[in-house]
mmCIF file of C-alpha atoms in Angstrom:
data_model
loop_
_atom_site.group_PDB
_atom_site.id
_atom_site.type_symbol
_atom_site.label_atom_id
_atom_site.label_comp_id
_atom_site.label_asym_id
_atom_site.label_seq_id
_atom_site.Cartn_x
_atom_site.Cartn_y
_atom_site.Cartn_z
ATOM 1 C CA UNK B 1 -1.651 -31.968 -61.677
ATOM 2 C CA UNK B 2 0.221 -35.137 -60.771
ATOM 3 C CA UNK B 3 3.385 -33.873 -62.426
ATOM 4 C CA UNK B 4 3.120 -30.646 -60.460
ATOM 5 C CA UNK B 5 2.665 -32.559 -57.203
ATOM 6 C CA UNK B 6 5.688 -34.700 -57.984
ATOM 7 C CA UNK B 7 7.874 -31.643 -58.497
ATOM 8 C CA UNK B 8 6.453 -30.078 -55.338
ATOM 9 C CA UNK B 9 7.301 -33.110 -53.212
ATOM 10 C CA UNK B 10 10.793 -33.185 -54.714
ATOM 11 C CA UNK B 11 11.280 -29.584 -53.636
ATOM 12 C CA UNK B 12 11.384 -28.340 -57.224
ATOM 13 C CA UNK B 13 9.006 -25.478 -56.530
ATOM 14 C CA UNK B 14 9.671 -23.366 -59.609
ATOM 15 C CA UNK B 15 8.975 -26.274 -61.969
ATOM 16 C CA UNK B 16 5.886 -27.090 -59.942
ATOM 17 C CA UNK B 17 4.627 -23.534 -60.336
ATOM 18 C CA UNK B 18 5.043 -23.682 -64.104
ATOM 19 C CA UNK B 19 2.973 -26.873 -64.246
ATOM 20 C CA UNK B 20 0.324 -25.399 -61.950
ATOM 21 C CA UNK B 21 -0.083 -22.230 -64.021
ATOM 22 C CA UNK B 22 -0.729 -24.388 -67.090
ATOM 23 C CA UNK B 23 -3.295 -26.392 -65.113
ATOM 24 C CA UNK B 24 -5.093 -23.272 -63.843
ATOM 25 C CA UNK B 25 -5.211 -21.759 -67.329
ATOM 26 C CA UNK B 26 -6.645 -24.967 -68.804
ATOM 27 C CA UNK B 27 -9.153 -25.441 -65.968
ATOM 28 C CA UNK B 28 -10.321 -21.852 -66.361
ATOM 29 C CA UNK B 29 -10.627 -22.129 -70.139
ATOM 30 C CA UNK B 30 -12.458 -25.478 -70.019
ATOM 31 C CA UNK B 31 -14.534 -24.481 -66.976
ATOM 32 C CA UNK B 32 -13.392 -27.297 -64.667
ATOM 33 C CA UNK B 33 -13.978 -25.774 -61.200
ATOM 34 C CA UNK B 34 -12.743 -28.873 -59.373
ATOM 35 C CA UNK B 35 -9.346 -28.765 -61.061
ATOM 36 C CA UNK B 36 -9.243 -24.995 -60.650
ATOM 37 C CA UNK B 37 -9.640 -25.377 -56.890
ATOM 38 C CA UNK B 38 -6.916 -28.017 -56.693
ATOM 39 C CA UNK B 39 -4.565 -25.987 -58.864
ATOM 40 C CA UNK B 40 -5.156 -22.790 -56.908
ATOM 41 C CA UNK B 41 -4.409 -24.551 -53.628
ATOM 42 C CA UNK B 42 -1.223 -26.097 -55.011
ATOM 43 C CA UNK B 43 -0.159 -22.710 -56.351
ATOM 44 C CA UNK B 44 -0.582 -21.381 -52.816
ATOM 45 C CA UNK B 45 1.529 -24.147 -51.334
ATOM 46 C CA UNK B 46 4.271 -23.335 -53.827
ATOM 47 C CA UNK B 47 4.184 -19.645 -52.972
ATOM 48 C CA UNK B 48 4.557 -20.493 -49.282
ATOM 49 C CA UNK B 49 7.631 -22.581 -50.073
ATOM 50 C CA UNK B 50 9.080 -19.639 -51.997
ATOM 51 C CA UNK B 51 8.716 -17.413 -48.940
ATOM 52 C CA UNK B 52 5.615 -15.553 -50.130
ATOM 53 C CA UNK B 53 3.642 -16.844 -47.179
ATOM 54 C CA UNK B 54 0.733 -14.390 -47.020
ATOM 55 C CA UNK B 55 0.047 -14.622 -50.740
ATOM 56 C CA UNK B 56 0.349 -18.393 -50.568
ATOM 57 C CA UNK B 57 -2.053 -18.672 -47.648
ATOM 58 C CA UNK B 58 -4.623 -16.590 -49.536
ATOM 59 C CA UNK B 59 -4.369 -18.943 -52.533
ATOM 60 C CA UNK B 60 -4.586 -22.020 -50.315
ATOM 61 C CA UNK B 61 -7.690 -20.696 -48.595
ATOM 62 C CA UNK B 62 -9.255 -19.747 -51.925
ATOM 63 C CA UNK B 63 -8.584 -23.182 -53.352
ATOM 64 C CA UNK B 64 -9.914 -24.944 -50.254
ATOM 65 C CA UNK B 65 -13.051 -22.778 -50.297
ATOM 66 C CA UNK B 66 -13.649 -23.663 -53.934
ATOM 67 C CA UNK B 67 -13.221 -27.356 -53.226
ATOM 68 C CA UNK B 68 -15.562 -27.164 -50.242
ATOM 69 C CA UNK B 69 -18.226 -25.367 -52.271
ATOM 70 C CA UNK B 70 -18.206 -28.284 -54.710
ATOM 71 C CA UNK B 71 -18.260 -30.854 -51.914
ATOM 72 C CA UNK B 72 -14.877 -32.076 -53.152
ATOM 73 C CA UNK B 73 -12.866 -34.051 -50.609
ATOM 74 C CA UNK B 74 -10.019 -35.377 -52.765
ATOM 75 C CA UNK B 75 -6.731 -33.808 -51.715
ATOM 76 C CA UNK B 76 -8.278 -31.833 -48.854
ATOM 77 C CA UNK B 77 -6.107 -33.348 -46.059
ATOM 78 C CA UNK B 78 -2.919 -32.421 -47.923
ATOM 79 C CA UNK B 79 -3.954 -28.842 -48.605
ATOM 80 C CA UNK B 80 -5.134 -28.343 -45.042
ATOM 81 C CA UNK B 81 -1.758 -29.614 -43.847
ATOM 82 C CA UNK B 82 0.062 -27.143 -46.105
ATOM 83 C CA UNK B 83 -2.140 -24.349 -44.752
ATOM 84 C CA UNK B 84 -1.289 -25.445 -41.205
ATOM 85 C CA UNK B 85 2.413 -25.365 -42.086
ATOM 86 C CA UNK B 86 1.959 -21.853 -43.492
ATOM 87 C CA UNK B 87 0.388 -20.735 -40.216
ATOM 88 C CA UNK B 88 3.494 -22.084 -38.516
ATOM 89 C CA UNK B 89 5.706 -19.955 -40.755
ATOM 90 C CA UNK B 90 3.637 -16.965 -39.606
ATOM 91 C CA UNK B 91 4.208 -18.000 -35.967
ATOM 92 C CA UNK B 92 0.499 -18.721 -35.595
ATOM 93 C CA UNK B 93 1.121 -22.236 -34.351
ATOM 94 C CA UNK B 94 -2.093 -22.640 -32.368
ATOM 95 C CA UNK B 95 -4.108 -21.918 -35.500
ATOM 96 C CA UNK B 96 -1.794 -24.242 -37.388
ATOM 97 C CA UNK B 97 -2.441 -27.063 -34.918
ATOM 98 C CA UNK B 98 -6.190 -26.446 -35.200
ATOM 99 C CA UNK B 99 -6.047 -26.762 -38.989
ATOM 100 C CA UNK B 100 -3.826 -29.841 -38.662
ATOM 101 C CA UNK B 101 -6.449 -31.482 -36.435
ATOM 102 C CA UNK B 102 -8.988 -30.763 -39.178
ATOM 103 C CA UNK B 103 -6.679 -32.367 -41.748
ATOM 104 C CA UNK B 104 -6.254 -35.542 -39.693
ATOM 105 C CA UNK B 105 -10.008 -35.701 -39.106
ATOM 106 C CA UNK B 106 -10.481 -35.484 -42.885
ATOM 107 C CA UNK B 107 -8.071 -38.390 -43.330
ATOM 108 C CA UNK B 108 -10.195 -40.554 -41.037
ATOM 109 C CA UNK B 109 -13.439 -39.365 -42.645
ATOM 110 C CA UNK B 110 -12.567 -39.998 -46.285
ATOM 111 C CA UNK B 111 -9.828 -42.612 -45.887
ATOM 112 C CA UNK B 112 -7.257 -40.734 -47.977
ATOM 113 C CA UNK B 113 -4.063 -41.911 -46.297
ATOM 114 C CA UNK B 114 -1.333 -41.609 -48.920
ATOM 115 C CA UNK B 115 0.404 -38.783 -47.021
ATOM 116 C CA UNK B 116 -0.901 -39.490 -43.521
ATOM 117 C CA UNK B 117 2.664 -39.963 -42.311
ATOM 118 C CA UNK B 118 3.616 -36.474 -43.474
ATOM 119 C CA UNK B 119 0.627 -35.001 -41.654
ATOM 120 C CA UNK B 120 1.764 -36.489 -38.351
ATOM 121 C CA UNK B 121 5.306 -35.240 -38.987
ATOM 122 C CA UNK B 122 4.026 -31.709 -39.553
ATOM 123 C CA UNK B 123 1.906 -31.958 -36.403
ATOM 124 C CA UNK B 124 5.061 -32.843 -34.475
ATOM 125 C CA UNK B 125 6.956 -29.890 -35.937
ATOM 126 C CA UNK B 126 4.124 -27.496 -35.062
ATOM 127 C CA UNK B 127 3.972 -28.907 -31.546
ATOM 128 C CA UNK B 128 7.668 -28.191 -31.036
ATOM 129 C CA UNK B 129 7.345 -24.727 -32.531
ATOM 130 C CA UNK B 130 4.374 -23.943 -30.290
ATOM 131 C CA UNK B 131 6.344 -24.906 -27.180
ATOM 132 C CA UNK B 132 9.256 -22.661 -28.183
ATOM 133 C CA UNK B 133 6.910 -19.722 -28.733
ATOM 134 C CA UNK B 134 5.214 -20.403 -25.396
ATOM 135 C CA UNK B 135 8.573 -20.374 -23.629
ATOM 136 C CA UNK B 136 9.535 -17.107 -25.320
ATOM 137 C CA UNK B 137 6.256 -15.533 -24.211
ATOM 138 C CA UNK B 138 6.748 -16.633 -20.598
ATOM 139 C CA UNK B 139 10.170 -14.954 -20.491
ATOM 140 C CA UNK B 140 8.480 -11.619 -21.291
ATOM 141 C CA UNK B 141 6.223 -11.804 -18.212
ATOM 142 C CA UNK B 142 6.996 -9.054 -15.700
ATOM 143 C CA UNK B 143 8.397 -9.959 -12.229
ATOM 144 C CA UNK B 144 5.130 -8.916 -10.586
ATOM 145 C CA UNK B 145 3.170 -11.147 -12.950
ATOM 146 C CA UNK B 146 5.491 -14.014 -12.113
ATOM 147 C CA UNK B 147 4.777 -13.611 -8.408
ATOM 148 C CA UNK B 148 1.042 -13.534 -9.043
ATOM 149 C CA UNK B 149 1.287 -16.585 -11.245
ATOM 150 C CA UNK B 150 3.356 -18.383 -8.582
ATOM 151 C CA UNK B 151 0.800 -17.654 -5.878
ATOM 152 C CA UNK B 152 -2.112 -18.774 -8.032
ATOM 153 C CA UNK B 153 -0.380 -22.083 -8.610
ATOM 154 C CA UNK B 154 -0.200 -22.620 -4.859
ATOM 155 C CA UNK B 155 -3.880 -21.900 -4.315
ATOM 156 C CA UNK B 156 -5.108 -23.469 -7.569
ATOM 157 C CA UNK B 157 -2.913 -26.480 -8.322
ATOM 158 C CA UNK B 158 -3.217 -27.821 -11.850
ATOM 159 C CA UNK B 159 -2.533 -31.203 -13.332
ATOM 160 C CA UNK B 160 0.897 -31.482 -14.995
ATOM 161 C CA UNK B 161 0.805 -30.590 -18.687
ATOM 162 C CA UNK B 162 2.226 -32.982 -21.296
ATOM 163 C CA UNK B 163 5.818 -32.420 -22.349
ATOM 164 C CA UNK B 164 5.758 -30.911 -25.886
ATOM 165 C CA UNK B 165 8.931 -32.767 -26.843
ATOM 166 C CA UNK B 166 7.340 -36.056 -25.816
ATOM 167 C CA UNK B 167 4.226 -35.186 -27.828
ATOM 168 C CA UNK B 168 6.321 -34.272 -30.867
ATOM 169 C CA UNK B 169 8.399 -37.438 -30.559
ATOM 170 C CA UNK B 170 5.203 -39.506 -30.454
ATOM 171 C CA UNK B 171 4.029 -37.787 -33.660
ATOM 172 C CA UNK B 172 7.340 -38.455 -35.421
ATOM 173 C CA UNK B 173 7.364 -42.101 -34.337
ATOM 174 C CA UNK B 174 3.777 -42.540 -35.528
ATOM 175 C CA UNK B 175 4.699 -40.949 -38.852
ATOM 176 C CA UNK B 176 7.659 -43.300 -39.213
ATOM 177 C CA UNK B 177 5.517 -46.327 -38.362
ATOM 178 C CA UNK B 178 2.813 -45.378 -40.884
ATOM 179 C CA UNK B 179 5.363 -44.671 -43.617
ATOM 180 C CA UNK B 180 7.189 -47.940 -42.918
ATOM 181 C CA UNK B 181 3.972 -49.956 -43.151
ATOM 182 C CA UNK B 182 3.057 -48.189 -46.402
ATOM 183 C CA UNK B 183 6.622 -48.650 -47.717
ATOM 184 C CA UNK B 184 6.640 -44.895 -48.305
ATOM 185 C CA UNK B 185 10.367 -44.300 -47.958
ATOM 186 C CA UNK B 186 10.284 -40.593 -48.810
ATOM 187 C CA UNK B 187 7.813 -39.906 -45.985
ATOM 188 C CA UNK B 188 9.829 -42.177 -43.714
ATOM 189 C CA UNK B 189 12.984 -40.190 -44.489
ATOM 190 C CA UNK B 190 11.294 -36.872 -43.678
ATOM 191 C CA UNK B 191 9.843 -38.138 -40.402
ATOM 192 C CA UNK B 192 13.120 -39.745 -39.365
ATOM 193 C CA UNK B 193 14.976 -36.522 -40.156
ATOM 194 C CA UNK B 194 12.587 -34.584 -37.900
ATOM 195 C CA UNK B 195 13.009 -37.130 -35.117
ATOM 196 C CA UNK B 196 16.807 -37.120 -35.510
ATOM 197 C CA UNK B 197 16.876 -33.327 -35.123
ATOM 198 C CA UNK B 198 14.867 -33.606 -31.919
ATOM 199 C CA UNK B 199 17.137 -36.343 -30.561
ATOM 200 C CA UNK B 200 20.177 -34.260 -31.468
ATOM 201 C CA UNK B 201 18.836 -31.449 -29.275
ATOM 202 C CA UNK B 202 18.328 -33.980 -26.478
ATOM 203 C CA UNK B 203 21.908 -35.264 -26.699
ATOM 204 C CA UNK B 204 20.969 -38.561 -28.363
ATOM 205 C CA UNK B 205 23.298 -38.100 -31.344
ATOM 206 C CA UNK B 206 24.389 -41.737 -31.622
ATOM 207 C CA UNK B 207 20.822 -43.034 -31.623
ATOM 208 C CA UNK B 208 19.745 -40.379 -34.118
ATOM 209 C CA UNK B 209 22.695 -41.096 -36.424
ATOM 210 C CA UNK B 210 21.983 -44.836 -36.508
ATOM 211 C CA UNK B 211 18.282 -44.471 -37.249
ATOM 212 C CA UNK B 212 18.629 -41.770 -39.906
ATOM 213 C CA UNK B 213 21.555 -43.484 -41.630
ATOM 214 C CA UNK B 214 19.573 -46.706 -42.013
ATOM 215 C CA UNK B 215 16.790 -44.904 -43.863
ATOM 216 C CA UNK B 216 19.136 -42.701 -45.897
ATOM 217 C CA UNK B 217 21.227 -45.675 -47.047
ATOM 218 C CA UNK B 218 18.127 -47.341 -48.509
ATOM 219 C CA UNK B 219 18.101 -44.776 -51.341
ATOM 220 C CA UNK B 220 20.111 -45.396 -54.507
ATOM 221 C CA UNK B 221 19.067 -42.264 -56.429
ATOM 222 C CA UNK B 222 17.562 -38.822 -55.954
ATOM 223 C CA UNK B 223 20.516 -37.466 -53.987
ATOM 224 C CA UNK B 224 20.032 -34.052 -55.608
ATOM 225 C CA UNK B 225 16.633 -33.637 -53.931
ATOM 226 C CA UNK B 226 16.093 -31.365 -50.936
ATOM 227 C CA UNK B 227 15.064 -34.122 -48.509
ATOM 228 C CA UNK B 228 18.102 -36.316 -49.149
ATOM 229 C CA UNK B 229 20.462 -33.349 -49.036
ATOM 230 C CA UNK B 230 19.061 -32.261 -45.669
ATOM 231 C CA UNK B 231 19.263 -35.802 -44.317
ATOM 232 C CA UNK B 232 22.886 -36.133 -45.461
ATOM 233 C CA UNK B 233 23.868 -32.828 -43.833
ATOM 234 C CA UNK B 234 22.220 -33.887 -40.570
ATOM 235 C CA UNK B 235 23.955 -37.282 -40.625
ATOM 236 C CA UNK B 236 27.295 -35.534 -41.066
ATOM 237 C CA UNK B 237 26.606 -33.164 -38.166
ATOM 238 C CA UNK B 238 25.580 -36.086 -35.951
ATOM 239 C CA UNK B 239 28.806 -37.854 -36.794
ATOM 240 C CA UNK B 240 31.086 -34.879 -36.063
#
């Protein structure tokens, strides 16, 4: 299981899947329902990463249901977060944010914080995605609907809504802070990469380049992994 997780976090999904299939076969043969639930959920996460999102979500939900039936909490925040990310890939970001809230609540309830930073990063990404989808939906509103909406705003003023980019930035910064305190450099790199992309869109290339480069330059190995390759490509684009 741990070997499979390691390959998954390194972005080596195919190798992860091979490890997971061995785990599921052994858990089934030896009748270990707890390990079967964990393995099924991890299989689902791998399928999502391979682009088989619907099949992956079904496996994630099956694994989570099995874990819940046993009262098993170990690993639940991570698998909920992967399910939330899968909802995002299906453009169901509101459902994804709901599941992410459940994942963060589970972190506080059971105290399993080893990937808390990654959870906040994913929450930030879903928040940004949700705002983009909301903007796209508003563009499709008919002219007559726009007039009606404009009038209702005059007669029923509402409090200003939070800026999604500010919310996402706060999530990324929290993720970076948590990862830094835990000395979890891989999570810190992911969160900083997400923040740098946001700052790039906001015209803060110099600030983004400096922050991401400092984290990237800490690493002395693993440059063939997906996270470091993405960070390097972003650094180069920020420097161009």
